[in-house]
mmCIF file of C-alpha atoms in Angstrom:
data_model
loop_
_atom_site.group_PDB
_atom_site.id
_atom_site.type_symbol
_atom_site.label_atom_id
_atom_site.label_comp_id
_atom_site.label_asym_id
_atom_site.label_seq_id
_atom_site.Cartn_x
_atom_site.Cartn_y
_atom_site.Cartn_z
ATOM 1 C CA UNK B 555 34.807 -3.936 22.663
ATOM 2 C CA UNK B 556 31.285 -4.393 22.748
ATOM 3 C CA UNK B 557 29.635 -6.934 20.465
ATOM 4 C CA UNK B 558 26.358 -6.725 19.429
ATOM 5 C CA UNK B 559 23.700 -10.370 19.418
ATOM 6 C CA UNK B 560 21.997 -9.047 16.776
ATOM 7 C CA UNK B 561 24.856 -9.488 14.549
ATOM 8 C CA UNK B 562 24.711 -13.666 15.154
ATOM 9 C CA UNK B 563 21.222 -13.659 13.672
ATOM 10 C CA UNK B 564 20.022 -16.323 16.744
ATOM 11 C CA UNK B 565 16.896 -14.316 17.072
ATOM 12 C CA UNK B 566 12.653 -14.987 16.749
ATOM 13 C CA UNK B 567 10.113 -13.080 16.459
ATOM 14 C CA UNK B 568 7.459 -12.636 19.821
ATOM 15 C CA UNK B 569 3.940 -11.544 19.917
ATOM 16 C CA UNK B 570 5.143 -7.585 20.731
ATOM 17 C CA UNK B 571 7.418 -5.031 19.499
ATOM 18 C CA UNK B 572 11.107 -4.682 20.518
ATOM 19 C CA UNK B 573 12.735 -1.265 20.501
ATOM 20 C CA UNK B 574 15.980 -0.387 21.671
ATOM 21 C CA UNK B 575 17.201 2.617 23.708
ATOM 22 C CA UNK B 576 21.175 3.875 24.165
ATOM 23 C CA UNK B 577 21.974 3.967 27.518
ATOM 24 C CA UNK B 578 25.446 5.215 26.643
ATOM 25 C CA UNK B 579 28.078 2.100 26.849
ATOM 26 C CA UNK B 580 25.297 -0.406 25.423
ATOM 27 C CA UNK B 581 21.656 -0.272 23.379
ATOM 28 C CA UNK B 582 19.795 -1.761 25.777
ATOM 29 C CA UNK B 583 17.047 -4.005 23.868
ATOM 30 C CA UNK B 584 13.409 -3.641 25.489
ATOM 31 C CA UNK B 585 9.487 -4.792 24.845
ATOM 32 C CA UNK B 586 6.197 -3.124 26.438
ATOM 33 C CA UNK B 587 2.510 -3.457 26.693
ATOM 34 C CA UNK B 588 -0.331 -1.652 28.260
ATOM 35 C CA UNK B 589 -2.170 1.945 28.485
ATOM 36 C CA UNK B 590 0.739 4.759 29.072
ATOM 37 C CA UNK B 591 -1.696 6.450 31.669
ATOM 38 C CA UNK B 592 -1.701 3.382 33.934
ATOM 39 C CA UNK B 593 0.878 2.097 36.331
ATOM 40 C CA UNK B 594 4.399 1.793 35.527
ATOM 41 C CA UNK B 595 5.721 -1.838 35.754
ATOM 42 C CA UNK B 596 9.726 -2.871 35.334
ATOM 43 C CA UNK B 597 10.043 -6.740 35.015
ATOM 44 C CA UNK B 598 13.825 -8.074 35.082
ATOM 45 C CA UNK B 599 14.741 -11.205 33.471
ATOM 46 C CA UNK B 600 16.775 -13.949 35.086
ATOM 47 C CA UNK B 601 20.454 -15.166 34.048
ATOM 48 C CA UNK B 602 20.025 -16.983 30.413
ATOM 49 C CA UNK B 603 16.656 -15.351 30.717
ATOM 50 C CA UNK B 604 15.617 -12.365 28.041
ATOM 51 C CA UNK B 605 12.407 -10.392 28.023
ATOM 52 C CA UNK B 606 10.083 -12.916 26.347
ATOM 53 C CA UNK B 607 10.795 -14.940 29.525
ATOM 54 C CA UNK B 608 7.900 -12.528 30.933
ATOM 55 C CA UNK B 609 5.834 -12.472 27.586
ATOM 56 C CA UNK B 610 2.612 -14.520 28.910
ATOM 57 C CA UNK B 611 3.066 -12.453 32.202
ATOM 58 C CA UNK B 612 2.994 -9.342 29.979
ATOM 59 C CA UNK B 613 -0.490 -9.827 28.960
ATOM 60 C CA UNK B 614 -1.672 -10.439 32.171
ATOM 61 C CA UNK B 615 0.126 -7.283 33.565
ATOM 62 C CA UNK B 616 -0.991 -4.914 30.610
ATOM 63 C CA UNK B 617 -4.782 -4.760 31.629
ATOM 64 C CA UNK B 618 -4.071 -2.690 34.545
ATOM 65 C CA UNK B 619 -0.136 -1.322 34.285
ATOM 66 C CA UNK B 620 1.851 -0.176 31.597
ATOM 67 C CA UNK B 621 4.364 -3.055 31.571
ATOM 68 C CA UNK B 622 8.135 -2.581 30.402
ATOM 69 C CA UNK B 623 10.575 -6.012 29.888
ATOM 70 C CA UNK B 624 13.917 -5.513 29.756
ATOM 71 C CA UNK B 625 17.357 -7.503 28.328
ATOM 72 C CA UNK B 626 20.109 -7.401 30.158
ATOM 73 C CA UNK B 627 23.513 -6.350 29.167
ATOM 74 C CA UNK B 628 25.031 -9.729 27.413
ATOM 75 C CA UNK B 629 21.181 -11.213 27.018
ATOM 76 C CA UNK B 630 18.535 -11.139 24.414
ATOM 77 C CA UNK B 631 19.455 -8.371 21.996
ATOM 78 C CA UNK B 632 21.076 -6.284 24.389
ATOM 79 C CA UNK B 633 24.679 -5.363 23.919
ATOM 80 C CA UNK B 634 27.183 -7.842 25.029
ATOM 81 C CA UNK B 635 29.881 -6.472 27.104
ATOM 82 C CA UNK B 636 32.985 -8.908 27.535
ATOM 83 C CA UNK B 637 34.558 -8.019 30.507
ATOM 84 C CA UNK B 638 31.864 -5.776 31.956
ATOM 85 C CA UNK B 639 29.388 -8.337 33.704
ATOM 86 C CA UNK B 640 28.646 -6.673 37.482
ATOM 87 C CA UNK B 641 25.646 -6.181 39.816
ATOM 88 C CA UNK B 642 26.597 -2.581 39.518
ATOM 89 C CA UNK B 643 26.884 -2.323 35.695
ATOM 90 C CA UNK B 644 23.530 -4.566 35.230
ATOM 91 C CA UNK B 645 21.669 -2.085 37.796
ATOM 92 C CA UNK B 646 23.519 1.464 36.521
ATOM 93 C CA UNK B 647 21.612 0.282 32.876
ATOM 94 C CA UNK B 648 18.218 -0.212 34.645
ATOM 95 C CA UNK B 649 18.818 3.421 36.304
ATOM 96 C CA UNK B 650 19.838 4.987 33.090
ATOM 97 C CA UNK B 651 16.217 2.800 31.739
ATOM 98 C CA UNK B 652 14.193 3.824 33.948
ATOM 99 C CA UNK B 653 15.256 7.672 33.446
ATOM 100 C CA UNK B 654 15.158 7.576 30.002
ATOM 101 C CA UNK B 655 12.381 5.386 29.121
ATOM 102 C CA UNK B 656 10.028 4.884 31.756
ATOM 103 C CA UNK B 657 10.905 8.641 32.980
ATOM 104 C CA UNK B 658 8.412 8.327 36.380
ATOM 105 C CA UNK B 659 8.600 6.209 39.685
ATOM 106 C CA UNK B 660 7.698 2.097 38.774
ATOM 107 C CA UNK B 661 7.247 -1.221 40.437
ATOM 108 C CA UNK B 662 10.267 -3.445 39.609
ATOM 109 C CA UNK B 663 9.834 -7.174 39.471
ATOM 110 C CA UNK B 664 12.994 -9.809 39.200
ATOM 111 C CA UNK B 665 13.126 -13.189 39.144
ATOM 112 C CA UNK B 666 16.502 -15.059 39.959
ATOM 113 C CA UNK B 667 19.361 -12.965 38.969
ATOM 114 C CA UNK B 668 16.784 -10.419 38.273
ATOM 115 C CA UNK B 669 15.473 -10.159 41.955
ATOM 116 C CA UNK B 670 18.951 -9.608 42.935
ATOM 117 C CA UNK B 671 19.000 -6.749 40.169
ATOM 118 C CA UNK B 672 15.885 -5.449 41.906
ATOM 119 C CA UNK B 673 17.058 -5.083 45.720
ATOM 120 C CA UNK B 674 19.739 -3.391 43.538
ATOM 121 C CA UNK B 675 17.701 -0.747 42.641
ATOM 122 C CA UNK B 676 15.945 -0.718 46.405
ATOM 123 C CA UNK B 677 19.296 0.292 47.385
ATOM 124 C CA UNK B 678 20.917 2.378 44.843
ATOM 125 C CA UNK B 679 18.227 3.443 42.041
ATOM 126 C CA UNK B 680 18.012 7.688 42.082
ATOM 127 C CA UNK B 681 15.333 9.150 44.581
ATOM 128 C CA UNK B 682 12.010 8.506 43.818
ATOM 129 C CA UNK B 683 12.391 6.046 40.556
ATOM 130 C CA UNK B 684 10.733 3.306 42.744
ATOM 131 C CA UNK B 685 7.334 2.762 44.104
ATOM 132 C CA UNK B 686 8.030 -0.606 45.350
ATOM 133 C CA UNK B 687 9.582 -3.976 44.385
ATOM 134 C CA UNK B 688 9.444 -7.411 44.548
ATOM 135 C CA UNK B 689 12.329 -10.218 44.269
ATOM 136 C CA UNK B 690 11.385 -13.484 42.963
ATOM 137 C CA UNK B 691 13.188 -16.039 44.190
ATOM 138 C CA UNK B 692 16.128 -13.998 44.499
ATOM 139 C CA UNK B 693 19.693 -15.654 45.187
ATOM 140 C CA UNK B 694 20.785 -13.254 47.733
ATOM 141 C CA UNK B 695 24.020 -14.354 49.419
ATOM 142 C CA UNK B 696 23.983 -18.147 47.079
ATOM 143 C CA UNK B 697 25.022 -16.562 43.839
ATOM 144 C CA UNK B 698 27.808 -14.999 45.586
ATOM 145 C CA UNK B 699 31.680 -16.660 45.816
ATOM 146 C CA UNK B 700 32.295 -15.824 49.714
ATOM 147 C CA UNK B 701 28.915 -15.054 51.126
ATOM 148 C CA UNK B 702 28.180 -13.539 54.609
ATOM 149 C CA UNK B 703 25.534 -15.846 55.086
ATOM 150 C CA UNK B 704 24.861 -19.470 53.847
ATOM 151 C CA UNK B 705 26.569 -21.231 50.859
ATOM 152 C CA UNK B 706 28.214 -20.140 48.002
ATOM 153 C CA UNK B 707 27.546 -20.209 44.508
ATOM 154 C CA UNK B 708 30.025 -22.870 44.087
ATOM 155 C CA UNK B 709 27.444 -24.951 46.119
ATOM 156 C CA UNK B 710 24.647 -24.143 44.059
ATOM 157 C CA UNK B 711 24.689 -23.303 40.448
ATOM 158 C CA UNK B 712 27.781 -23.029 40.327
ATOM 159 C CA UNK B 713 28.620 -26.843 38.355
ATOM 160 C CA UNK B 714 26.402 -25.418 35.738
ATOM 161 C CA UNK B 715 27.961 -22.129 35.120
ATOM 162 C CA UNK B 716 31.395 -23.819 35.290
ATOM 163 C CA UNK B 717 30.543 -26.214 32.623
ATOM 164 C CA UNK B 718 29.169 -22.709 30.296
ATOM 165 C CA UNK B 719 32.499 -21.275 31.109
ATOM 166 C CA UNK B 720 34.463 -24.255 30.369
ATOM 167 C CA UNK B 721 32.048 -25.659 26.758
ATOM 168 C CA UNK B 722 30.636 -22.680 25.528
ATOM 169 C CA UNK B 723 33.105 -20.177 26.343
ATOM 170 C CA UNK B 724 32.678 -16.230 26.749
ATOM 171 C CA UNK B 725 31.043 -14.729 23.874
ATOM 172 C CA UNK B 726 30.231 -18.759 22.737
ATOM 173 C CA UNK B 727 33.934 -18.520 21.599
ATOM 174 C CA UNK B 728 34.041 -22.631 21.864
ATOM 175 C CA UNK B 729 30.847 -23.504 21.221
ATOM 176 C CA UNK B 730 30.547 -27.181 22.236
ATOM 177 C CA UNK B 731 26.903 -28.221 22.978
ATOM 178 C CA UNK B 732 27.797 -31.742 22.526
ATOM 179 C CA UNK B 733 31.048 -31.814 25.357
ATOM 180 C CA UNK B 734 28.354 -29.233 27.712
ATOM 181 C CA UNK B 735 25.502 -32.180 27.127
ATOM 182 C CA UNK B 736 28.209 -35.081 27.701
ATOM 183 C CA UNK B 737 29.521 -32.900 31.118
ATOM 184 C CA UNK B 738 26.315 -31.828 32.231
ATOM 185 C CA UNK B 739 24.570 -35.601 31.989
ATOM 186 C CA UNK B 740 27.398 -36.797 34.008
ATOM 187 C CA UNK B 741 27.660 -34.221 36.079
ATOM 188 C CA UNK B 742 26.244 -34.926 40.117
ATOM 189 C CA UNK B 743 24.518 -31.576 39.961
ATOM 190 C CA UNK B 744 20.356 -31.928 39.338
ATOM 191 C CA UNK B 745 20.518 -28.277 38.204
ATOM 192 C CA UNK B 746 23.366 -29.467 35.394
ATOM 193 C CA UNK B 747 21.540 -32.330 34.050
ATOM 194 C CA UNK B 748 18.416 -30.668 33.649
ATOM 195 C CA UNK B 749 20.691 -28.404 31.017
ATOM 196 C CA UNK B 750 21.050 -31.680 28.370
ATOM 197 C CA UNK B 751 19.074 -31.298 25.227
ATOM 198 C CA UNK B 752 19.538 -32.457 21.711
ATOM 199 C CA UNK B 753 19.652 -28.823 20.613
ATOM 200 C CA UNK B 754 20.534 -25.518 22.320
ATOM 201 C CA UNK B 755 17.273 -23.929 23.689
ATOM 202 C CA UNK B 756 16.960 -20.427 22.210
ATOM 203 C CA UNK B 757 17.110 -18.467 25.980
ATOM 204 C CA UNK B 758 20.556 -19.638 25.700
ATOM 205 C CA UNK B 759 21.237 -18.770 21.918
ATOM 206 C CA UNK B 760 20.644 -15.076 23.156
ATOM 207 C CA UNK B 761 23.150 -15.487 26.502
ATOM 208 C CA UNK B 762 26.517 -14.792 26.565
ATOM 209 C CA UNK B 763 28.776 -17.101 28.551
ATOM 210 C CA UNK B 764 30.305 -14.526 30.463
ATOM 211 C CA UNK B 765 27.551 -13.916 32.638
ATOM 212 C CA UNK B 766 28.481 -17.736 34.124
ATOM 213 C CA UNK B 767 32.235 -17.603 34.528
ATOM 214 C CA UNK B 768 31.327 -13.577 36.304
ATOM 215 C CA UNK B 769 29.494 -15.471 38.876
ATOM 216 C CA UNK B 770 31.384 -18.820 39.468
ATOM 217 C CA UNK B 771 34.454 -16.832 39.397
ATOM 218 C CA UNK B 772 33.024 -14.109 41.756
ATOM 219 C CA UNK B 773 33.605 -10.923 39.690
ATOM 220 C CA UNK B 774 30.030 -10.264 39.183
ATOM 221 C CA UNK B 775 29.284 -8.883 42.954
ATOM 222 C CA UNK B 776 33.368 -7.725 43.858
ATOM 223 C CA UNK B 777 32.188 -4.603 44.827
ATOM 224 C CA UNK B 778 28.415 -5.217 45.946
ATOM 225 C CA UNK B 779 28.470 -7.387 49.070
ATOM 226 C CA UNK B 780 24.493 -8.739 49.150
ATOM 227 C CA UNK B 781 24.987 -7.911 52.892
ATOM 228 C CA UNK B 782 25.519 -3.914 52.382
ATOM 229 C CA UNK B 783 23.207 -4.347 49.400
ATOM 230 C CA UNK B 784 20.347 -5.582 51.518
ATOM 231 C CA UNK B 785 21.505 -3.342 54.409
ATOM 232 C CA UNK B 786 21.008 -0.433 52.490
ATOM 233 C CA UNK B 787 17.502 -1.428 50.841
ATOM 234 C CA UNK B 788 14.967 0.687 50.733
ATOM 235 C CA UNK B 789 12.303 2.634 48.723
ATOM 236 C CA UNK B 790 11.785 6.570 48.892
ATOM 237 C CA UNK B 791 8.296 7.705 48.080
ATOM 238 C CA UNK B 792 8.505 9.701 44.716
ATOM 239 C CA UNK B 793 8.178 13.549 45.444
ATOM 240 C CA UNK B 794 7.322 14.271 41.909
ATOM 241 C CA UNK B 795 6.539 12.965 38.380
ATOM 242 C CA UNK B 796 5.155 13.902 35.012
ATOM 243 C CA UNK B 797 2.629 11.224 35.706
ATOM 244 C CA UNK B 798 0.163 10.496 38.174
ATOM 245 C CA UNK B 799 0.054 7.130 38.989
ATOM 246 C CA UNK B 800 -3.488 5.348 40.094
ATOM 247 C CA UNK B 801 -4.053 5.925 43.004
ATOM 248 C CA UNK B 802 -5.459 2.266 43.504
ATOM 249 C CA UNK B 803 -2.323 0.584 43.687
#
């Protein structure tokens, strides 16, 4: 079943447009700003994170790209998916985007989650899609359960996306801010305290749960090891397009 955010009426209004675009299993939920003739530009949003998180950014990027911010499956006003959270579903949706939307080779940009999404794409995106990418602050090998390198999620953020699974719930099906707040300022994780506040922020009105319990439970990256990810990383030049891109950057 797929359940749609718009439906809980959480949302506000930002200084650009939404649209939305069906990418098959889900509408994915999409803003963008800039000249079509210039640059193509694919930011990625970070877990809780929707694409207003890049709004400011946006205007920046617009005087010299054509700039394209995305929501994730099971974030801003994208379809939620319950039990179909995975680095491989997340970055299928962004291949499927950049085909149908975008429709010529792009820069991707990620931050947190998102930079994972975009060594995704490095990896696995179609021939020629990308013209380069760059992975902010990335979690490679920490967001994952048993990592080849380093520690584990559990050791990271994982207190805080135990106490979503355990007080909000998947899908927010329980709900409790107030037992989250209690946990979290009790909790001996920095990254968990910093979560307490008298009212939910709206980032996390527009999150589903799931995401949390996919990572501290491991699901999210089963089948997408960061070490093969990474391994196979790599951008092929784009033999053709509809577009030509400037040839300044």
């Amino acid at each position: 079943m797929v359940t749609s955010p718009a439906l809980r009426d959480v949302h506000v209004p930002h200084a650009y447009s939404e649209q939305q675009v069906d990418l098959g299993e889900i509408t994915m939920n999409y803003a963008e700003a800039g000249d079509p003739d210039r640059p193509a530009v694919l930011l990625i949003p970070e877990q809780t994170g929707s694409w207003w998180s890049y709004e400011e950014a946006m205007g920046l990027l617009s005087q010299h790209f054509h700039v394209y911010a995305v929501d994730l499956r099971g974030q801003g006003r994208s379809s939620w998916t319950p039990e179909r959270y995975s680095l491989d579903n997340f970055g299928n949706d962004l291949v499927r985007f950049i085909t149908l939307v975008v429709n010529r080779p792009v820069v991707v940009a990620g931050n947190s989650s998102g930079g994972v999404l975009a060594a995704w794409l490095s990896a696995y995106a179609m021939p020629g899609q990308l013209r380069g990418v760059l992975c902010e602050d990335p979690p490679f090998f920490a967001s994952e359960l048993v990592p080849a390198h380093g520690h584990s999620v559990r050791q990271g953020a994982g207190p805080v996306f135990e106490l979503f699974r355990t007080y909000l719930g998947d899908q927010w099906s329980v709900g409790d801010w107030e037992g989250f707040c209690r946990a979290a300022g009790a909790s001996a994780s920095p990254m968990a305290r910093s979560f307490v506040a008298d009212a939910i922020p709206q980032h996390l009105k527009e999150y589903d749960p799931e995401w949390a319990r996919a990572f501290y439970e491991g699901t999210v990256g089963l089948n997408c090891p960061h070490e093969r990810m990474l391994a196979a990383s790599a951008v092929t030049p784009a033999t053709s397009t509809n577009r030509t891109p400037d040839s300044s950057t």
